[in-house]
Amino acid sequence: MTDALEGILVVALEQAVAAPVASCRLADAGARIIKLERAEGDFSRGYDDYAEGLSSYFVWINRGKESCRVDLKNPGDLALVEAMLSEADVFIQNLAPGATGRLGIGSAELRQRYPKLITCDISGYAPGTPHYTRKAYDLLIQAEAGLSAITGSESSGPMRIGVSIADIATGNAAYAAILEALLRRARTGQGSQIQLSLFDTVADLMNVPYLTRRYGGIEPPKLGLAHPSIAPYGVFRLADAEVLLAVQSEPEWRILARDVLRDDALADDPRFATNVLRVRNRAVLDA
């Protein structure tokens, strides 16, 4: 934990993973986080009980926060939240699209009342898109954005990445956007309205597969631990074990061939002289 954001107050009307990741990063940087929870609590409290009876997800991304139970349909509780927001530097929320607006604490309204406030809305899909009002979960986003289609192997078929990458990446993107907004406010005195979606965040991660398909005419392969653009890269079986290799440059390739494998002919083989050629001749190289 650092003190870079000491004195910054963040009100977080959050649940699940994406928004809590963002506020957790802010807490780690020294900000004060007030997490608003409904009576039954953030539903991620019930994901599992592995952390000494507590949810591993909740413990991970809610450290260093203060929690306040509120019923937003109760006028007194809503007034309390409004009082917090009047003093806050940042407001983060990832409720269902439109929920905060119906309560009178939507970003546009808050920015009018508190011009210095930075608001951050996180949704599954971007405002103005056909699916904006739909619920979204990490698995759905991985599939819809194409990430699961390039994960796994040809024999396994599409697979989910083993962590909630859509949520985590969006939370980290929100953290970066909030830091930018704080810097902008320090210069201009004005807050900002930030909007992020899980789908857009993961779609951005898919730029290299898209460019490969769009300009190279190549369908991104499912290679397991191998890399579609780098070789040798992945798990290789030895006589009595397995070894993981990641060779990303010509000097590394020559060191592997000459010094590790002790094969000068392999090091000088023109089929493997560059990474582009090694990828093109991957089947021979990996054999």
PDB file of C-alpha atoms in Angstrom:
ATOM      1  CA  MET A   1       0.000   0.000   0.000  1.00  0.00           C
ATOM      2  CA  THR A   2       1.196   3.502  -0.848  1.00  0.00           C
ATOM      3  CA  ASP A   3      -0.006   6.971   0.137  1.00  0.00           C
ATOM      4  CA  ALA A   4      -0.203   8.405  -3.391  1.00  0.00           C
ATOM      5  CA  LEU A   5      -3.987   8.885  -3.106  1.00  0.00           C
ATOM      6  CA  GLU A   6      -4.126   9.826   0.567  1.00  0.00           C
ATOM      7  CA  GLY A   7      -7.010  12.244   1.117  1.00  0.00           C
ATOM      8  CA  ILE A   8      -9.031  10.946  -1.838  1.00  0.00           C
ATOM      9  CA  LEU A   9     -12.526   9.726  -0.909  1.00  0.00           C
ATOM     10  CA  VAL A  10     -14.152   7.086  -3.102  1.00  0.00           C
ATOM     11  CA  VAL A  11     -17.779   6.012  -2.741  1.00  0.00           C
ATOM     12  CA  ALA A  12     -18.289   2.628  -4.397  1.00  0.00           C
ATOM     13  CA  LEU A  13     -21.768   1.287  -5.086  1.00  0.00           C
ATOM     14  CA  GLU A  14     -20.376  -1.998  -6.283  1.00  0.00           C
ATOM     15  CA  GLN A  15     -20.813  -5.736  -6.474  1.00  0.00           C
ATOM     16  CA  ALA A  16     -19.167  -8.809  -7.984  1.00  0.00           C
ATOM     17  CA  VAL A  17     -15.648  -8.254  -9.400  1.00  0.00           C
ATOM     18  CA  ALA A  18     -15.058  -5.478 -11.958  1.00  0.00           C
ATOM     19  CA  ALA A  19     -15.868  -2.381  -9.885  1.00  0.00           C
ATOM     20  CA  PRO A  20     -14.381  -3.844  -6.672  1.00  0.00           C
ATOM     21  CA  VAL A  21     -11.096  -4.455  -8.529  1.00  0.00           C
ATOM     22  CA  ALA A  22     -10.941  -0.757  -9.441  1.00  0.00           C
ATOM     23  CA  SER A  23     -11.716   0.463  -5.924  1.00  0.00           C
ATOM     24  CA  CYS A  24      -9.297  -2.079  -4.438  1.00  0.00           C
ATOM     25  CA  ARG A  25      -6.468  -0.641  -6.539  1.00  0.00           C
ATOM     26  CA  LEU A  26      -7.424   2.839  -5.345  1.00  0.00           C
ATOM     27  CA  ALA A  27      -7.410   1.608  -1.740  1.00  0.00           C
ATOM     28  CA  ASP A  28      -3.965   0.110  -2.264  1.00  0.00           C
ATOM     29  CA  ALA A  29      -2.817   3.557  -3.398  1.00  0.00           C
ATOM     30  CA  GLY A  30      -4.040   5.156  -0.173  1.00  0.00           C
ATOM     31  CA  ALA A  31      -7.569   6.318  -1.017  1.00  0.00           C
ATOM     32  CA  ARG A  32     -10.387   5.938   1.482  1.00  0.00           C
ATOM     33  CA  ILE A  33     -13.039   3.610   0.056  1.00  0.00           C
ATOM     34  CA  ILE A  34     -16.597   3.475   1.379  1.00  0.00           C
ATOM     35  CA  LYS A  35     -18.248   0.404  -0.103  1.00  0.00           C
ATOM     36  CA  LEU A  36     -22.043   0.582  -0.165  1.00  0.00           C
ATOM     37  CA  GLU A  37     -23.754  -2.799   0.220  1.00  0.00           C
ATOM     38  CA  ARG A  38     -27.357  -3.916   0.308  1.00  0.00           C
ATOM     39  CA  ALA A  39     -28.679  -5.646   3.431  1.00  0.00           C
ATOM     40  CA  GLU A  40     -27.667  -9.115   2.241  1.00  0.00           C
ATOM     41  CA  GLY A  41     -24.254  -7.844   1.188  1.00  0.00           C
ATOM     42  CA  ASP A  42     -22.320  -7.961  -2.052  1.00  0.00           C
ATOM     43  CA  PHE A  43     -23.285 -11.283  -3.622  1.00  0.00           C
ATOM     44  CA  SER A  44     -19.604 -12.107  -4.177  1.00  0.00           C
ATOM     45  CA  ARG A  45     -19.512 -12.765  -0.416  1.00  0.00           C
ATOM     46  CA  GLY A  46     -21.215 -16.054  -1.270  1.00  0.00           C
ATOM     47  CA  TYR A  47     -19.028 -17.207  -4.163  1.00  0.00           C
ATOM     48  CA  ASP A  48     -17.146 -19.685  -1.966  1.00  0.00           C
ATOM     49  CA  ASP A  49     -15.916 -20.133   1.613  1.00  0.00           C
ATOM     50  CA  TYR A  50     -12.275 -21.008   0.981  1.00  0.00           C
ATOM     51  CA  ALA A  51     -10.617 -18.091   2.803  1.00  0.00           C
ATOM     52  CA  GLU A  52     -11.153 -19.279   6.371  1.00  0.00           C
ATOM     53  CA  GLY A  53     -14.893 -19.363   5.841  1.00  0.00           C
ATOM     54  CA  LEU A  54     -15.026 -16.234   3.702  1.00  0.00           C
ATOM     55  CA  SER A  55     -15.262 -15.843  -0.053  1.00  0.00           C
ATOM     56  CA  SER A  56     -11.827 -15.839  -1.675  1.00  0.00           C
ATOM     57  CA  TYR A  57     -13.035 -13.335  -4.264  1.00  0.00           C
ATOM     58  CA  PHE A  58     -14.457 -10.979  -1.653  1.00  0.00           C
ATOM     59  CA  VAL A  59     -11.357 -11.136   0.545  1.00  0.00           C
ATOM     60  CA  TRP A  60      -9.075 -10.506  -2.428  1.00  0.00           C
ATOM     61  CA  ILE A  61     -10.672  -7.352  -3.854  1.00  0.00           C
ATOM     62  CA  ASN A  62     -12.323  -5.774  -0.826  1.00  0.00           C
ATOM     63  CA  ARG A  63      -9.334  -5.408   1.453  1.00  0.00           C
ATOM     64  CA  GLY A  64      -8.736  -1.977   2.917  1.00  0.00           C
ATOM     65  CA  LYS A  65     -12.315  -0.768   2.458  1.00  0.00           C
ATOM     66  CA  GLU A  66     -15.009   0.455   4.814  1.00  0.00           C
ATOM     67  CA  SER A  67     -18.428  -1.126   4.295  1.00  0.00           C
ATOM     68  CA  CYS A  68     -21.748   0.635   4.801  1.00  0.00           C
ATOM     69  CA  ARG A  69     -25.082  -1.180   4.569  1.00  0.00           C
ATOM     70  CA  VAL A  70     -27.732   0.888   2.791  1.00  0.00           C
ATOM     71  CA  ASP A  71     -31.234   0.431   1.443  1.00  0.00           C
ATOM     72  CA  LEU A  72     -31.377   2.770  -1.527  1.00  0.00           C
ATOM     73  CA  LYS A  73     -35.180   2.636  -1.536  1.00  0.00           C
ATOM     74  CA  ASN A  74     -35.163   4.149   1.940  1.00  0.00           C
ATOM     75  CA  PRO A  75     -35.171   7.977   1.739  1.00  0.00           C
ATOM     76  CA  GLY A  76     -32.996   8.277   4.826  1.00  0.00           C
ATOM     77  CA  ASP A  77     -30.358   5.910   3.466  1.00  0.00           C
ATOM     78  CA  LEU A  78     -30.438   7.604   0.078  1.00  0.00           C
ATOM     79  CA  ALA A  79     -29.928  10.961   1.795  1.00  0.00           C
ATOM     80  CA  LEU A  80     -26.914   9.480   3.597  1.00  0.00           C
ATOM     81  CA  VAL A  81     -25.451   8.345   0.278  1.00  0.00           C
ATOM     82  CA  GLU A  82     -26.060  11.810  -1.177  1.00  0.00           C
ATOM     83  CA  ALA A  83     -24.188  13.338   1.762  1.00  0.00           C
ATOM     84  CA  MET A  84     -21.258  11.011   1.102  1.00  0.00           C
ATOM     85  CA  LEU A  85     -21.264  11.903  -2.587  1.00  0.00           C
ATOM     86  CA  SER A  86     -21.218  15.610  -1.789  1.00  0.00           C
ATOM     87  CA  GLU A  87     -17.834  15.078  -0.122  1.00  0.00           C
ATOM     88  CA  ALA A  88     -16.485  12.399  -2.473  1.00  0.00           C
ATOM     89  CA  ASP A  89     -13.798  12.711  -5.113  1.00  0.00           C
ATOM     90  CA  VAL A  90     -14.808   9.568  -7.008  1.00  0.00           C
ATOM     91  CA  PHE A  91     -18.034   7.600  -7.407  1.00  0.00           C
ATOM     92  CA  ILE A  92     -17.825   4.081  -8.860  1.00  0.00           C
ATOM     93  CA  GLN A  93     -20.870   1.967  -9.617  1.00  0.00           C
ATOM     94  CA  ASN A  94     -21.685  -1.204 -11.525  1.00  0.00           C
ATOM     95  CA  LEU A  95     -25.368  -1.709 -10.786  1.00  0.00           C
ATOM     96  CA  ALA A  96     -27.761  -2.677 -13.570  1.00  0.00           C
ATOM     97  CA  PRO A  97     -27.806  -0.023 -16.306  1.00  0.00           C
ATOM     98  CA  GLY A  98     -30.202   2.779 -15.423  1.00  0.00           C
ATOM     99  CA  ALA A  99     -30.525   1.849 -11.742  1.00  0.00           C
ATOM    100  CA  THR A 100     -28.622   4.842 -10.375  1.00  0.00           C
ATOM    101  CA  GLY A 101     -30.506   7.194 -12.682  1.00  0.00           C
ATOM    102  CA  ARG A 102     -33.829   5.986 -11.335  1.00  0.00           C
ATOM    103  CA  LEU A 103     -32.541   6.704  -7.830  1.00  0.00           C
ATOM    104  CA  GLY A 104     -31.509  10.233  -8.741  1.00  0.00           C
ATOM    105  CA  ILE A 105     -27.788   9.508  -8.418  1.00  0.00           C
ATOM    106  CA  GLY A 106     -26.931   8.890 -12.056  1.00  0.00           C
ATOM    107  CA  SER A 107     -23.595  10.188 -13.292  1.00  0.00           C
ATOM    108  CA  ALA A 108     -25.046  13.021 -15.379  1.00  0.00           C
ATOM    109  CA  GLU A 109     -27.092  14.342 -12.458  1.00  0.00           C
ATOM    110  CA  LEU A 110     -24.242  14.007  -9.986  1.00  0.00           C
ATOM    111  CA  ARG A 111     -21.844  15.813 -12.297  1.00  0.00           C
ATOM    112  CA  GLN A 112     -24.267  18.742 -12.444  1.00  0.00           C
ATOM    113  CA  ARG A 113     -24.561  18.889  -8.667  1.00  0.00           C
ATOM    114  CA  TYR A 114     -20.880  18.250  -7.968  1.00  0.00           C
ATOM    115  CA  PRO A 115     -18.739  19.445 -10.904  1.00  0.00           C
ATOM    116  CA  LYS A 116     -15.507  18.228  -9.319  1.00  0.00           C
ATOM    117  CA  LEU A 117     -16.802  14.683  -8.865  1.00  0.00           C
ATOM    118  CA  ILE A 118     -15.345  11.899 -11.003  1.00  0.00           C
ATOM    119  CA  THR A 119     -17.947   9.270 -11.842  1.00  0.00           C
ATOM    120  CA  CYS A 120     -17.172   5.816 -13.205  1.00  0.00           C
ATOM    121  CA  ASP A 121     -19.935   3.592 -14.572  1.00  0.00           C
ATOM    122  CA  ILE A 122     -19.119  -0.023 -15.411  1.00  0.00           C
ATOM    123  CA  SER A 123     -21.541  -2.126 -17.440  1.00  0.00           C
ATOM    124  CA  GLY A 124     -21.452  -5.342 -19.414  1.00  0.00           C
ATOM    125  CA  TYR A 125     -22.030  -3.636 -22.745  1.00  0.00           C
ATOM    126  CA  ALA A 126     -21.473  -0.043 -23.823  1.00  0.00           C
ATOM    127  CA  PRO A 127     -24.220   2.587 -23.633  1.00  0.00           C
ATOM    128  CA  GLY A 128     -26.012   3.004 -26.935  1.00  0.00           C
ATOM    129  CA  THR A 129     -25.448  -0.582 -28.041  1.00  0.00           C
ATOM    130  CA  PRO A 130     -28.287  -3.106 -28.493  1.00  0.00           C
ATOM    131  CA  HIS A 131     -27.244  -5.188 -25.488  1.00  0.00           C
ATOM    132  CA  TYR A 132     -26.608  -2.318 -23.064  1.00  0.00           C
ATOM    133  CA  THR A 133     -29.415  -3.270 -20.671  1.00  0.00           C
ATOM    134  CA  ARG A 134     -28.513  -6.954 -20.609  1.00  0.00           C
ATOM    135  CA  LYS A 135     -26.790  -8.619 -17.702  1.00  0.00           C
ATOM    136  CA  ALA A 136     -23.271  -9.756 -18.466  1.00  0.00           C
ATOM    137  CA  TYR A 137     -21.008 -12.286 -16.842  1.00  0.00           C
ATOM    138  CA  ASP A 138     -17.348 -13.000 -17.429  1.00  0.00           C
ATOM    139  CA  LEU A 139     -17.989 -16.245 -19.319  1.00  0.00           C
ATOM    140  CA  LEU A 140     -20.496 -14.603 -21.673  1.00  0.00           C
ATOM    141  CA  ILE A 141     -18.103 -11.767 -22.449  1.00  0.00           C
ATOM    142  CA  GLN A 142     -15.179 -14.126 -23.079  1.00  0.00           C
ATOM    143  CA  ALA A 143     -17.337 -16.049 -25.543  1.00  0.00           C
ATOM    144  CA  GLU A 144     -19.009 -13.090 -27.261  1.00  0.00           C
ATOM    145  CA  ALA A 145     -15.782 -11.128 -27.697  1.00  0.00           C
ATOM    146  CA  GLY A 146     -14.073 -14.163 -29.234  1.00  0.00           C
ATOM    147  CA  LEU A 147     -11.569 -14.771 -26.456  1.00  0.00           C
ATOM    148  CA  SER A 148     -12.780 -18.284 -25.690  1.00  0.00           C
ATOM    149  CA  ALA A 149     -12.590 -19.140 -29.410  1.00  0.00           C
ATOM    150  CA  ILE A 150      -8.802 -18.696 -29.394  1.00  0.00           C
ATOM    151  CA  THR A 151      -8.247 -20.304 -25.983  1.00  0.00           C
ATOM    152  CA  GLY A 152      -7.531 -23.992 -25.503  1.00  0.00           C
ATOM    153  CA  SER A 153      -6.366 -26.425 -28.163  1.00  0.00           C
ATOM    154  CA  GLU A 154      -7.818 -27.805 -31.367  1.00  0.00           C
ATOM    155  CA  SER A 155      -8.838 -30.959 -29.507  1.00  0.00           C
ATOM    156  CA  SER A 156     -10.386 -29.146 -26.544  1.00  0.00           C
ATOM    157  CA  GLY A 157     -12.502 -26.676 -28.466  1.00  0.00           C
ATOM    158  CA  PRO A 158     -13.241 -23.182 -27.090  1.00  0.00           C
ATOM    159  CA  MET A 159     -12.314 -22.703 -23.446  1.00  0.00           C
ATOM    160  CA  ARG A 160     -12.687 -20.095 -20.748  1.00  0.00           C
ATOM    161  CA  ILE A 161      -9.527 -18.470 -19.424  1.00  0.00           C
ATOM    162  CA  GLY A 162      -9.023 -19.766 -15.893  1.00  0.00           C
ATOM    163  CA  VAL A 163      -9.614 -16.442 -14.128  1.00  0.00           C
ATOM    164  CA  SER A 164     -12.323 -13.795 -14.526  1.00  0.00           C
ATOM    165  CA  ILE A 165     -10.273 -11.891 -17.068  1.00  0.00           C
ATOM    166  CA  ALA A 166     -13.137  -9.726 -18.379  1.00  0.00           C
ATOM    167  CA  ASP A 167     -13.920  -8.447 -14.893  1.00  0.00           C
ATOM    168  CA  ILE A 168     -10.301  -8.053 -13.831  1.00  0.00           C
ATOM    169  CA  ALA A 169      -9.201  -6.285 -17.021  1.00  0.00           C
ATOM    170  CA  THR A 170     -12.173  -3.918 -16.864  1.00  0.00           C
ATOM    171  CA  GLY A 171     -11.478  -3.125 -13.218  1.00  0.00           C
ATOM    172  CA  ASN A 172      -7.860  -2.323 -13.996  1.00  0.00           C
ATOM    173  CA  ALA A 173      -8.927  -0.197 -16.975  1.00  0.00           C
ATOM    174  CA  ALA A 174     -11.298   1.703 -14.686  1.00  0.00           C
ATOM    175  CA  TYR A 175      -8.475   2.258 -12.203  1.00  0.00           C
ATOM    176  CA  ALA A 176      -6.270   3.727 -14.942  1.00  0.00           C
ATOM    177  CA  ALA A 177      -9.094   5.930 -16.229  1.00  0.00           C
ATOM    178  CA  ILE A 178      -9.790   7.243 -12.724  1.00  0.00           C
ATOM    179  CA  LEU A 179      -6.113   8.109 -12.224  1.00  0.00           C
ATOM    180  CA  GLU A 180      -6.182  10.004 -15.531  1.00  0.00           C
ATOM    181  CA  ALA A 181      -9.320  11.840 -14.406  1.00  0.00           C
ATOM    182  CA  LEU A 182      -7.688  12.802 -11.106  1.00  0.00           C
ATOM    183  CA  LEU A 183      -4.712  14.231 -12.994  1.00  0.00           C
ATOM    184  CA  ARG A 184      -7.051  16.128 -15.308  1.00  0.00           C
ATOM    185  CA  ARG A 185      -8.990  17.518 -12.342  1.00  0.00           C
ATOM    186  CA  ALA A 186      -5.767  18.692 -10.719  1.00  0.00           C
ATOM    187  CA  ARG A 187      -5.097  20.691 -13.882  1.00  0.00           C
ATOM    188  CA  THR A 188      -8.609  21.938 -14.711  1.00  0.00           C
ATOM    189  CA  GLY A 189     -10.552  21.743 -11.455  1.00  0.00           C
ATOM    190  CA  GLN A 190     -13.246  19.710 -13.217  1.00  0.00           C
ATOM    191  CA  GLY A 191     -14.367  16.139 -12.700  1.00  0.00           C
ATOM    192  CA  SER A 192     -15.053  13.610 -15.440  1.00  0.00           C
ATOM    193  CA  GLN A 193     -17.616  11.024 -16.431  1.00  0.00           C
ATOM    194  CA  ILE A 194     -16.060   7.631 -17.193  1.00  0.00           C
ATOM    195  CA  GLN A 195     -17.944   4.793 -18.878  1.00  0.00           C
ATOM    196  CA  LEU A 196     -16.465   1.344 -19.408  1.00  0.00           C
ATOM    197  CA  SER A 197     -17.905  -1.980 -20.473  1.00  0.00           C
ATOM    198  CA  LEU A 198     -16.646  -5.515 -20.065  1.00  0.00           C
ATOM    199  CA  PHE A 199     -17.267  -6.264 -23.734  1.00  0.00           C
ATOM    200  CA  ASP A 200     -15.282  -3.295 -25.045  1.00  0.00           C
ATOM    201  CA  THR A 201     -12.408  -4.057 -22.690  1.00  0.00           C
ATOM    202  CA  VAL A 202     -12.101  -7.662 -23.859  1.00  0.00           C
ATOM    203  CA  ALA A 203     -12.657  -6.657 -27.490  1.00  0.00           C
ATOM    204  CA  ASP A 204      -9.584  -4.442 -27.139  1.00  0.00           C
ATOM    205  CA  LEU A 205      -7.608  -7.485 -25.981  1.00  0.00           C
ATOM    206  CA  MET A 206      -8.597  -9.161 -29.249  1.00  0.00           C
ATOM    207  CA  ASN A 207      -6.827  -6.664 -31.519  1.00  0.00           C
ATOM    208  CA  VAL A 208      -3.930  -8.934 -32.486  1.00  0.00           C
ATOM    209  CA  PRO A 209      -6.201 -11.876 -33.438  1.00  0.00           C
ATOM    210  CA  TYR A 210      -8.368  -9.413 -35.381  1.00  0.00           C
ATOM    211  CA  LEU A 211      -5.417  -7.929 -37.266  1.00  0.00           C
ATOM    212  CA  THR A 212      -4.086 -11.426 -37.957  1.00  0.00           C
ATOM    213  CA  ARG A 213      -7.406 -12.380 -39.524  1.00  0.00           C
ATOM    214  CA  ARG A 214      -8.132  -9.046 -41.211  1.00  0.00           C
ATOM    215  CA  TYR A 215      -4.770  -8.474 -42.863  1.00  0.00           C
ATOM    216  CA  GLY A 216      -3.050 -11.849 -42.710  1.00  0.00           C
ATOM    217  CA  GLY A 217      -6.057 -13.903 -43.743  1.00  0.00           C
ATOM    218  CA  ILE A 218      -5.220 -16.402 -41.006  1.00  0.00           C
ATOM    219  CA  GLU A 219      -7.744 -17.779 -38.559  1.00  0.00           C
ATOM    220  CA  PRO A 220      -6.176 -17.473 -35.084  1.00  0.00           C
ATOM    221  CA  PRO A 221      -5.301 -21.040 -34.107  1.00  0.00           C
ATOM    222  CA  LYS A 222      -6.013 -22.652 -30.736  1.00  0.00           C
ATOM    223  CA  LEU A 223      -2.554 -23.727 -29.620  1.00  0.00           C
ATOM    224  CA  GLY A 224      -2.859 -24.413 -25.900  1.00  0.00           C
ATOM    225  CA  LEU A 225       0.305 -23.117 -24.240  1.00  0.00           C
ATOM    226  CA  ALA A 226       1.923 -22.336 -27.591  1.00  0.00           C
ATOM    227  CA  HIS A 227       1.916 -18.838 -29.103  1.00  0.00           C
ATOM    228  CA  PRO A 228       0.377 -18.061 -32.505  1.00  0.00           C
ATOM    229  CA  SER A 229       3.123 -15.556 -33.389  1.00  0.00           C
ATOM    230  CA  ILE A 230       6.227 -16.853 -31.600  1.00  0.00           C
ATOM    231  CA  ALA A 231       8.200 -20.108 -31.867  1.00  0.00           C
ATOM    232  CA  PRO A 232       9.495 -22.147 -30.170  1.00  0.00           C
ATOM    233  CA  TYR A 233       6.988 -21.401 -27.436  1.00  0.00           C
ATOM    234  CA  GLY A 234       5.144 -23.866 -25.216  1.00  0.00           C
ATOM    235  CA  VAL A 235       5.614 -27.243 -23.566  1.00  0.00           C
ATOM    236  CA  PHE A 236       8.061 -29.741 -25.044  1.00  0.00           C
ATOM    237  CA  ARG A 237       8.408 -33.336 -23.930  1.00  0.00           C
ATOM    238  CA  LEU A 238      11.834 -34.702 -22.982  1.00  0.00           C
ATOM    239  CA  ALA A 239      12.784 -38.306 -22.345  1.00  0.00           C
ATOM    240  CA  ASP A 240      11.837 -38.143 -18.677  1.00  0.00           C
ATOM    241  CA  ALA A 241      10.127 -34.772 -18.169  1.00  0.00           C
ATOM    242  CA  GLU A 242       8.604 -31.736 -19.810  1.00  0.00           C
ATOM    243  CA  VAL A 243      10.143 -28.315 -20.341  1.00  0.00           C
ATOM    244  CA  LEU A 244       8.513 -24.958 -20.983  1.00  0.00           C
ATOM    245  CA  LEU A 245      10.225 -22.753 -23.577  1.00  0.00           C
ATOM    246  CA  ALA A 246       9.575 -19.167 -24.615  1.00  0.00           C
ATOM    247  CA  VAL A 247      12.072 -17.975 -27.234  1.00  0.00           C
ATOM    248  CA  GLN A 248      11.276 -14.487 -28.519  1.00  0.00           C
ATOM    249  CA  SER A 249      14.382 -13.274 -30.330  1.00  0.00           C
ATOM    250  CA  GLU A 250      17.125 -14.476 -32.656  1.00  0.00           C
ATOM    251  CA  PRO A 251      19.857 -14.243 -29.968  1.00  0.00           C
ATOM    252  CA  GLU A 252      17.707 -16.371 -27.644  1.00  0.00           C
ATOM    253  CA  TRP A 253      17.171 -18.885 -30.441  1.00  0.00           C
ATOM    254  CA  ARG A 254      20.910 -19.193 -31.104  1.00  0.00           C
ATOM    255  CA  ILE A 255      21.615 -19.641 -27.385  1.00  0.00           C
ATOM    256  CA  LEU A 256      18.986 -22.378 -27.175  1.00  0.00           C
ATOM    257  CA  ALA A 257      20.251 -24.192 -30.269  1.00  0.00           C
ATOM    258  CA  ARG A 258      23.993 -23.861 -29.692  1.00  0.00           C
ATOM    259  CA  ASP A 259      24.459 -23.670 -25.921  1.00  0.00           C
ATOM    260  CA  VAL A 260      21.513 -25.657 -24.599  1.00  0.00           C
ATOM    261  CA  LEU A 261      20.842 -28.204 -27.339  1.00  0.00           C
ATOM    262  CA  ARG A 262      24.474 -28.137 -28.570  1.00  0.00           C
ATOM    263  CA  ASP A 263      23.334 -28.283 -32.189  1.00  0.00           C
ATOM    264  CA  ASP A 264      25.199 -25.873 -34.482  1.00  0.00           C
ATOM    265  CA  ALA A 265      23.368 -27.170 -37.534  1.00  0.00           C
ATOM    266  CA  LEU A 266      20.039 -26.308 -35.947  1.00  0.00           C
ATOM    267  CA  ALA A 267      21.277 -22.827 -35.043  1.00  0.00           C
ATOM    268  CA  ASP A 268      22.321 -22.212 -38.667  1.00  0.00           C
ATOM    269  CA  ASP A 269      19.301 -23.835 -40.322  1.00  0.00           C
ATOM    270  CA  PRO A 270      17.841 -21.175 -42.673  1.00  0.00           C
ATOM    271  CA  ARG A 271      14.308 -22.454 -42.013  1.00  0.00           C
ATOM    272  CA  PHE A 272      14.602 -21.140 -38.462  1.00  0.00           C
ATOM    273  CA  ALA A 273      16.700 -18.010 -39.002  1.00  0.00           C
ATOM    274  CA  THR A 274      13.964 -15.596 -37.908  1.00  0.00           C
ATOM    275  CA  ASN A 275      10.882 -15.829 -35.742  1.00  0.00           C
ATOM    276  CA  VAL A 276       8.645 -15.424 -38.798  1.00  0.00           C
ATOM    277  CA  LEU A 277      10.340 -18.435 -40.397  1.00  0.00           C
ATOM    278  CA  ARG A 278      10.208 -20.441 -37.182  1.00  0.00           C
ATOM    279  CA  VAL A 279       6.465 -19.859 -36.916  1.00  0.00           C
ATOM    280  CA  ARG A 280       6.024 -20.740 -40.600  1.00  0.00           C
ATOM    281  CA  ASN A 281       7.961 -23.967 -40.043  1.00  0.00           C
ATOM    282  CA  ARG A 282       6.578 -24.656 -36.574  1.00  0.00           C
ATOM    283  CA  ALA A 283       5.582 -28.253 -37.367  1.00  0.00           C
ATOM    284  CA  VAL A 284       9.163 -29.156 -38.311  1.00  0.00           C
ATOM    285  CA  LEU A 285      10.678 -27.122 -35.489  1.00  0.00           C
ATOM    286  CA  ASP A 286       8.474 -28.658 -32.805  1.00  0.00           C
ATOM    287  CA  ALA A 287       8.866 -32.226 -34.031  1.00  0.00           C
TER     288      ALA A 287
END
